[in-house]
Coordinates of C-alpha atoms in Angstrom, one line a residue:
M1 CA -19.0 41.3 -17.0
N2 CA -19.5 38.6 -19.3
T3 CA -22.0 36.2 -18.6
M4 CA -20.3 32.9 -17.6
I5 CA -23.2 30.9 -16.8
D6 CA -26.7 31.5 -18.2
V7 CA -29.7 29.7 -16.5
N8 CA -32.8 30.3 -19.0
K9 CA -36.1 29.4 -18.1
V10 CA -35.4 25.5 -16.5
S11 CA -37.9 23.2 -15.4
F12 CA -37.1 20.2 -13.6
S13 CA -38.9 17.4 -11.4
Y14 CA -37.6 13.4 -11.1
G15 CA -39.4 11.0 -12.2
R16 CA -42.8 11.3 -12.7
K17 CA -43.7 13.7 -10.0
K18 CA -46.1 16.5 -11.1
S19 CA -44.7 18.5 -8.7
K20 CA -41.4 20.7 -10.3
V21 CA -38.3 20.9 -8.4
L22 CA -37.6 23.9 -10.3
D23 CA -40.2 26.0 -12.7
G24 CA -39.3 28.0 -15.1
F25 CA -35.9 29.3 -13.3
S26 CA -33.9 31.6 -14.6
M27 CA -30.6 33.5 -13.6
Q28 CA -27.2 34.6 -14.8
L29 CA -23.5 34.3 -13.4
A30 CA -21.1 36.3 -14.4
E31 CA -17.0 35.3 -14.8
G32 CA -14.6 36.1 -11.8
S33 CA -17.2 36.2 -9.4
V34 CA -17.6 33.8 -6.3
Y35 CA -21.5 32.8 -5.6
G36 CA -23.1 31.4 -2.3
L37 CA -26.1 29.3 -3.1
L38 CA -28.8 29.5 0.2
G39 CA -32.3 27.9 0.6
K40 CA -34.2 25.6 2.7
N41 CA -33.9 21.8 2.1
G42 CA -35.6 20.5 -0.9
T43 CA -35.9 23.6 -2.4
G44 CA -33.8 22.7 -5.7
K45 CA -29.8 23.6 -4.2
S46 CA -28.5 20.5 -5.2
T47 CA -30.4 19.9 -8.7
L48 CA -29.6 23.5 -9.8
L49 CA -26.1 22.2 -9.7
Y50 CA -26.7 19.1 -11.0
L51 CA -28.4 21.1 -14.2
M52 CA -25.2 23.7 -14.7
A53 CA -22.9 20.8 -14.7
G54 CA -24.9 18.8 -17.3
L55 CA -25.4 16.0 -14.9
L56 CA -29.3 16.1 -15.1
R57 CA -31.3 17.5 -18.3
S58 CA -33.8 20.0 -17.7
Q59 CA -37.2 19.0 -19.3
K60 CA -37.9 22.8 -20.0
G61 CA -35.2 25.5 -20.7
N62 CA -31.1 25.0 -21.0
V63 CA -28.2 25.8 -19.3
L64 CA -25.5 27.5 -21.1
Y65 CA -21.8 27.9 -20.0
K66 CA -19.8 30.6 -22.3
G67 CA -22.9 30.2 -24.7
V68 CA -22.6 26.4 -24.9
D69 CA -25.4 24.2 -23.7
V70 CA -23.6 22.0 -20.9
K71 CA -26.1 19.1 -21.9
K72 CA -23.8 18.3 -24.7
R73 CA -20.8 17.8 -22.2
Y74 CA -18.2 19.1 -24.6
P75 CA -14.5 17.9 -23.3
D76 CA -13.9 22.0 -23.5
T77 CA -16.6 22.8 -21.3
L78 CA -16.3 19.5 -18.9
Q79 CA -12.3 20.5 -17.8
D80 CA -13.7 23.7 -16.5
M81 CA -16.4 22.1 -14.1
F82 CA -16.0 19.9 -10.9
L83 CA -18.8 19.2 -8.8
V84 CA -18.2 18.0 -5.2
P85 CA -21.1 16.5 -4.2
E86 CA -22.3 15.9 -0.7
E87 CA -21.6 12.3 -0.7
F88 CA -19.6 10.5 -3.4
A89 CA -17.8 6.9 -3.6
L90 CA -14.7 6.9 -4.6
P91 CA -13.0 4.3 -6.5
N92 CA -10.9 1.8 -4.7
V93 CA -7.9 3.1 -6.1
S94 CA -4.5 4.8 -5.2
L95 CA -4.0 8.8 -4.8
K96 CA -1.3 8.1 -7.5
Q97 CA -3.9 5.9 -9.6
Y98 CA -6.3 7.9 -9.3
V99 CA -4.6 11.2 -10.4
K100 CA -3.3 8.9 -13.7
L101 CA -6.9 8.4 -14.6
N102 CA -8.2 11.5 -14.1
A103 CA -6.2 14.2 -15.1
P104 CA -6.4 13.6 -18.8
F105 CA -9.7 15.2 -18.5
Y106 CA -8.6 17.8 -17.0
P107 CA -5.8 19.6 -18.9
K108 CA -5.2 22.4 -16.3
F109 CA -4.6 19.8 -13.5
S110 CA -1.0 20.7 -12.0
K111 CA 0.7 18.3 -9.8
E112 CA 2.8 21.3 -8.0
D113 CA -0.3 22.9 -7.3
M114 CA -1.4 19.3 -5.9
V115 CA 1.6 19.6 -3.8
K116 CA 1.0 23.0 -2.6
Y117 CA -2.6 22.2 -1.6
L118 CA -1.0 19.2 0.5
K119 CA 1.2 21.4 2.1
K120 CA -1.1 24.0 3.1
H121 CA -3.5 21.3 4.6
N122 CA 0.0 20.2 6.3
C123 CA 0.1 16.5 4.8
Y124 CA 3.6 14.7 4.4
I125 CA 3.9 12.4 1.4
S126 CA 5.3 9.0 1.3
T127 CA 6.6 7.5 -1.0
S128 CA 8.7 4.6 -1.8
L129 CA 12.3 4.2 -3.0
D130 CA 13.6 0.5 -3.4
G131 CA 17.5 2.0 -4.2
P132 CA 19.7 3.3 -7.4
K133 CA 17.7 2.8 -10.6
E134 CA 18.3 -0.7 -11.6
I135 CA 17.2 -2.0 -8.5
H136 CA 14.6 0.3 -8.1
D137 CA 13.1 -0.1 -11.7
V138 CA 13.4 -3.7 -11.2
N139 CA 11.4 -4.0 -7.7
R140 CA 8.8 -1.5 -9.5
P141 CA 8.4 -2.1 -13.5
L142 CA 6.1 0.6 -15.4
Q143 CA 3.7 -1.1 -17.5
D144 CA 5.2 1.5 -20.2
K145 CA 8.7 0.1 -20.4
T146 CA 9.6 3.3 -22.4
L147 CA 9.5 5.3 -18.9
D148 CA 12.0 5.2 -16.6
H149 CA 10.7 5.1 -13.4
H150 CA 13.7 6.2 -11.0
E151 CA 13.9 9.2 -13.2
I152 CA 10.5 9.9 -12.6
F153 CA 10.6 9.6 -8.9
E154 CA 13.8 11.7 -8.5
R155 CA 12.2 14.4 -10.5
N156 CA 8.7 14.6 -8.5
L157 CA 11.4 14.6 -5.2
G158 CA 12.8 17.6 -6.6
M159 CA 9.4 19.3 -7.7
I160 CA 7.8 18.3 -4.1
R161 CA 11.0 19.1 -2.1
S162 CA 11.2 23.2 -4.3
I163 CA 7.6 23.6 -3.1
W164 CA 8.0 22.9 0.2
Q165 CA 11.6 24.2 0.9
D166 CA 12.2 21.3 3.6
K167 CA 14.1 17.9 3.0
E168 CA 11.3 16.3 5.5
C169 CA 8.5 16.9 4.0
A170 CA 8.4 13.5 1.6
S171 CA 9.8 10.4 3.3
A172 CA 10.6 7.1 1.6
L173 CA 9.9 3.8 2.4
M174 CA 12.1 0.8 1.3
T175 CA 10.8 -2.7 0.0
T176 CA 13.7 -5.6 0.3
S177 CA 13.4 -7.9 -2.6
K178 CA 15.5 -10.6 -3.3
Y179 CA 17.2 -8.0 -5.8
S180 CA 18.1 -5.8 -3.1
L181 CA 19.8 -8.5 -0.7
G182 CA 23.8 -8.1 -1.3
N183 CA 22.8 -4.3 -2.7
F184 CA 21.8 -2.8 1.2
K185 CA 25.1 -0.3 0.9
S186 CA 24.0 0.8 -2.5
I187 CA 20.5 1.3 -1.4
I188 CA 22.3 3.3 1.6
D189 CA 24.3 5.4 -0.6
E190 CA 21.6 6.3 -2.6
Y191 CA 19.3 7.5 0.2
V192 CA 22.1 9.6 1.2
R193 CA 22.4 10.8 -1.9
L194 CA 18.7 12.0 -2.3
G195 CA 19.4 13.5 0.7
F196 CA 17.1 11.5 3.2
N197 CA 18.8 11.2 6.4
N198 CA 17.4 7.6 7.3
I199 CA 16.2 4.6 5.7
F200 CA 13.5 2.1 7.2
L201 CA 15.5 -1.7 6.7
R202 CA 12.4 -3.6 6.4
S203 CA 11.7 -7.6 5.2
L204 CA 8.7 -8.1 3.0
N205 CA 5.3 -8.1 4.4
P206 CA 3.2 -11.2 4.0
Y207 CA 0.3 -8.8 2.3
G208 CA -1.2 -7.9 -1.3
F209 CA 1.5 -8.1 -4.0
A210 CA 4.2 -9.2 -1.9
K211 CA 2.2 -12.5 -0.7
E212 CA 0.9 -13.0 -3.8
H213 CA 4.3 -12.8 -5.8
K214 CA 6.2 -14.9 -2.9
D215 CA 7.5 -17.4 -5.1
K216 CA 9.4 -14.3 -7.6
I217 CA 10.5 -12.0 -4.8
A218 CA 10.4 -13.7 -1.0
Y219 CA 14.1 -15.2 0.6
P220 CA 14.7 -17.0 3.6
I221 CA 14.7 -14.4 6.7
E222 CA 18.0 -15.3 7.8
D223 CA 19.1 -13.8 4.8
F224 CA 17.7 -10.6 5.6
I225 CA 18.9 -10.8 9.1
E226 CA 22.4 -11.0 7.9
N227 CA 21.9 -8.0 5.2
F228 CA 20.3 -6.3 7.8
K229 CA 23.7 -6.5 9.8
E230 CA 25.9 -5.1 6.9
G231 CA 23.3 -2.2 6.6
L232 CA 23.4 -1.5 10.0
D233 CA 26.9 -1.3 10.4
Y234 CA 27.5 1.0 7.3
I235 CA 25.1 3.2 8.7
I236 CA 27.1 3.6 11.7
Q237 CA 30.1 4.0 9.7
L238 CA 28.6 6.4 8.3
N239 CA 27.8 8.3 11.6
K240 CA 31.1 7.9 12.4
N241 CA 32.5 9.5 9.5
G242 CA 30.1 12.7 9.9
I243 CA 27.3 12.3 8.1
F244 CA 23.9 12.0 10.3
F245 CA 21.9 8.9 9.2
K246 CA 19.5 6.6 11.2
E247 CA 18.4 3.4 10.6
G248 CA 14.6 3.6 11.4
Y249 CA 13.7 0.4 12.9
S250 CA 17.0 0.0 15.1
A251 CA 16.2 3.5 16.2
L252 CA 12.3 2.1 17.4
L253 CA 13.6 -1.2 19.2
L254 CA 16.6 1.1 21.1
K255 CA 13.8 4.0 22.5
R256 CA 12.0 0.7 23.9
M257 CA 15.4 -0.8 25.4
L258 CA 17.0 2.2 26.3
T259 CA 13.8 4.6 27.3
P260 CA 10.5 4.2 29.3
F261 CA 9.0 6.2 26.5
A262 CA 6.7 4.9 23.9
T263 CA 7.5 4.5 19.9
G264 CA 3.9 4.7 18.6
F265 CA 5.1 1.8 16.6
V266 CA 2.0 -0.4 16.7
D267 CA 4.0 -3.7 15.9
L268 CA 6.2 -3.0 19.0
Q269 CA 3.5 -2.6 21.4
S270 CA 1.6 -4.8 24.1
P271 CA -1.8 -5.4 23.7
S272 CA -1.3 -4.9 19.7
G273 CA -1.9 -1.0 18.8
V274 CA -4.1 -2.4 16.0
G275 CA -7.5 -0.8 16.5
I276 CA -6.2 1.1 19.5
A277 CA -3.3 3.2 18.6
G278 CA -4.4 3.9 15.0
A279 CA -7.4 2.4 12.4
I280 CA -8.1 2.9 9.0
Y281 CA -11.1 4.4 7.3
D282 CA -11.3 3.2 3.8
Y283 CA -13.2 5.0 0.8
D284 CA -16.5 3.1 1.4
G285 CA -16.3 3.4 5.1
S286 CA -15.3 0.5 5.9
V287 CA -13.3 0.6 9.1
Y288 CA -10.3 -1.7 9.9
V289 CA -7.5 -2.3 13.1
A290 CA -4.9 -1.6 10.2
D291 CA -3.9 -1.1 6.6
E292 CA -2.6 -4.7 6.3
G293 CA -6.1 -5.8 7.2
R294 CA -7.5 -3.5 4.7
M295 CA -5.1 -5.6 2.2
M296 CA -6.5 -8.7 3.1
A297 CA -10.0 -7.7 2.5
R298 CA -8.9 -7.0 -1.0
F299 CA -8.6 -11.1 -0.9
K300 CA -11.7 -11.5 1.0
N301 CA -10.2 -12.1 4.5
Y302 CA -12.4 -9.6 6.7
A303 CA -11.1 -11.0 9.8
F304 CA -9.6 -7.4 10.5
R305 CA -12.7 -5.7 9.5
L306 CA -14.4 -3.7 12.5
G307 CA -17.8 -2.2 11.0
N308 CA -18.8 0.4 8.1
V309 CA -19.0 4.0 9.5
N310 CA -22.4 4.2 7.6
E311 CA -23.8 1.0 9.5
N312 CA -22.0 0.8 12.6
T313 CA -21.7 3.1 15.9
H314 CA -18.2 4.1 17.3
Q315 CA -19.1 1.7 20.0
E316 CA -20.1 -1.2 17.7
M317 CA -16.5 -1.1 16.4
F318 CA -14.0 -0.1 18.9
N319 CA -15.8 -1.8 22.1
G320 CA -17.3 -4.6 20.3
E321 CA -16.9 -8.4 20.6
K322 CA -14.3 -8.8 17.5
M323 CA -12.2 -6.0 18.9
H324 CA -12.2 -7.6 22.0
M325 CA -11.0 -11.1 20.3
I326 CA -8.0 -9.9 18.4
L327 CA -7.0 -8.0 22.0
N328 CA -7.2 -11.5 23.6
D329 CA -4.5 -12.6 21.1
A330 CA -2.2 -9.5 21.1
C331 CA -0.8 -9.3 24.5
T332 CA 3.2 -10.6 24.5
E333 CA 2.7 -11.5 28.4
C334 CA 0.5 -14.3 28.0
L335 CA 1.0 -15.4 24.1
P336 CA 3.4 -18.5 24.3
G337 CA 6.7 -18.5 23.5
C338 CA 6.5 -14.6 24.1
A339 CA 5.6 -14.6 28.0
D340 CA 9.2 -16.1 28.8
C341 CA 11.2 -14.4 26.7
V342 CA 13.9 -12.4 27.7
F343 CA 12.8 -9.6 25.0
Q344 CA 9.4 -9.3 25.6
P345 CA 9.7 -5.9 27.3
Y346 CA 10.7 -4.5 24.1
C347 CA 8.7 -6.5 21.7
G348 CA 4.7 -6.3 20.8
A349 CA 2.4 -9.1 19.2
D350 CA 1.2 -8.9 15.3
P351 CA -1.8 -10.6 15.4
V352 CA -2.8 -9.2 11.7
R353 CA 1.0 -10.5 10.5
N354 CA 0.2 -14.2 12.5
L355 CA -3.3 -14.9 10.3
S356 CA -1.6 -13.7 7.1
E357 CA 1.4 -15.5 7.6
Q358 CA 0.8 -18.8 9.9
G359 CA -3.0 -18.9 9.7
D360 CA -4.2 -17.7 13.7
M361 CA -3.7 -14.3 15.3
I362 CA -1.8 -16.1 18.0
G363 CA 1.1 -17.7 15.6
H364 CA 4.1 -19.9 16.0
R365 CA 6.7 -18.3 18.0
P366 CA 9.7 -20.8 16.5
T367 CA 8.5 -20.6 12.9
N368 CA 7.2 -17.0 13.1
E369 CA 9.6 -15.1 10.6
M370 CA 9.0 -11.6 12.6
C371 CA 9.9 -13.5 15.7
K372 CA 13.1 -14.6 14.3
K373 CA 13.9 -11.1 12.8
N374 CA 13.4 -9.4 16.1
K375 CA 15.2 -11.8 18.1
A376 CA 18.3 -11.2 15.6
I377 CA 18.1 -7.6 15.8
F378 CA 18.1 -7.5 19.6
Y379 CA 20.6 -9.9 19.6
Y380 CA 22.9 -7.7 17.4
L381 CA 22.0 -4.6 19.2
F382 CA 22.6 -5.3 22.5
E383 CA 26.0 -6.8 21.3
L384 CA 26.9 -3.5 19.9
L385 CA 25.7 -1.9 23.4
K386 CA 28.0 -4.3 25.3
K387 CA 30.7 -3.2 23.3
N388 CA 30.3 0.4 25.3
D389 CA 32.0 1.9 22.5
P390 CA 31.5 6.0 22.9
E391 CA 30.9 6.8 19.4
I392 CA 28.0 3.9 18.9
N393 CA 26.3 5.2 22.2
R394 CA 26.9 8.5 21.2
I395 CA 25.2 7.9 17.4
F396 CA 22.5 5.6 18.9
W397 CA 21.5 8.0 21.3
S398 CA 21.4 10.9 18.7
W399 CA 19.0 8.7 17.0
I400 CA 16.2 8.1 19.8
R401 CA 16.4 11.9 21.0

């Protein structure tokens, strides 16, 4: 067998310590083999791995990878190596950005292999689709203007589905900008064309990029409500024509309205589901009650940061003073404007959105955009149910079963 790694009389010590972690250590590892490294704590296992990867430099001796000294850190050598330490810090970037930044250093990196790995571990994929090309590309411009974002999306979607052999493996979320208004039918048609069987017609959230660029992409909530109704009517007609297609938010509300069962949707719970039905663990160990709380922290608002796994216990974070304070302001049964609302049994509290949009966790219902939207949709769904149309009833029940 050919030698893959050759460790030649390596000696190493940290700093000015006289005691050596490794002293004249040698070994050879052959190609095509799998090795395990066993030893007591402090005997130099991690040190040896770092030396083999070229991340530490020995005081004496050397480590050769296929005949090349790893200390020289040649790209042709590094592209074959990857070391996963016990503890590591991840940069504050998305998986997509991380792949884009690091893939060029690993010519053998394969998106297809990454998707196979996600499938193996049952990690489903969520992506973004804002409609046909002319809307999607306006909403999500790329820095490289020569690239076609929508075409890239469609190509990647095809690749993912071909590996999974299951159309349900990838879901898509739509963001409604002012460019989307008046185009809900074409957006829904694009989802149908690409093989999706549902869409979540959602208005802009007051976080992150959307809040920062509100002056460029936002709109009155009343305009969204009218578009939502038109979109829902169109989806109902598609179902009447034999195409099963679901509007996600209506399905959640209908489940609340027509059944005793929970939806698991944190925005439709009382007390709010933030920190109870879910929590977000960030790359640095910080824990937030919801992803929106993490997004607010990017803008130096840490109101919904419960603590850090490296500093706080589970009890301190999830049964602490901050969690109790948030929940005190997150019960529709006692919130002004919610307690006496006819839709209160079906709705929920959202302290995160209230703070971001209105400056406090309780919020002000008469001027609250989420409240306006939910009330309008509840009214419209009850109007449709009041018709007692057998076809509409059949369609609605097919969405929540």
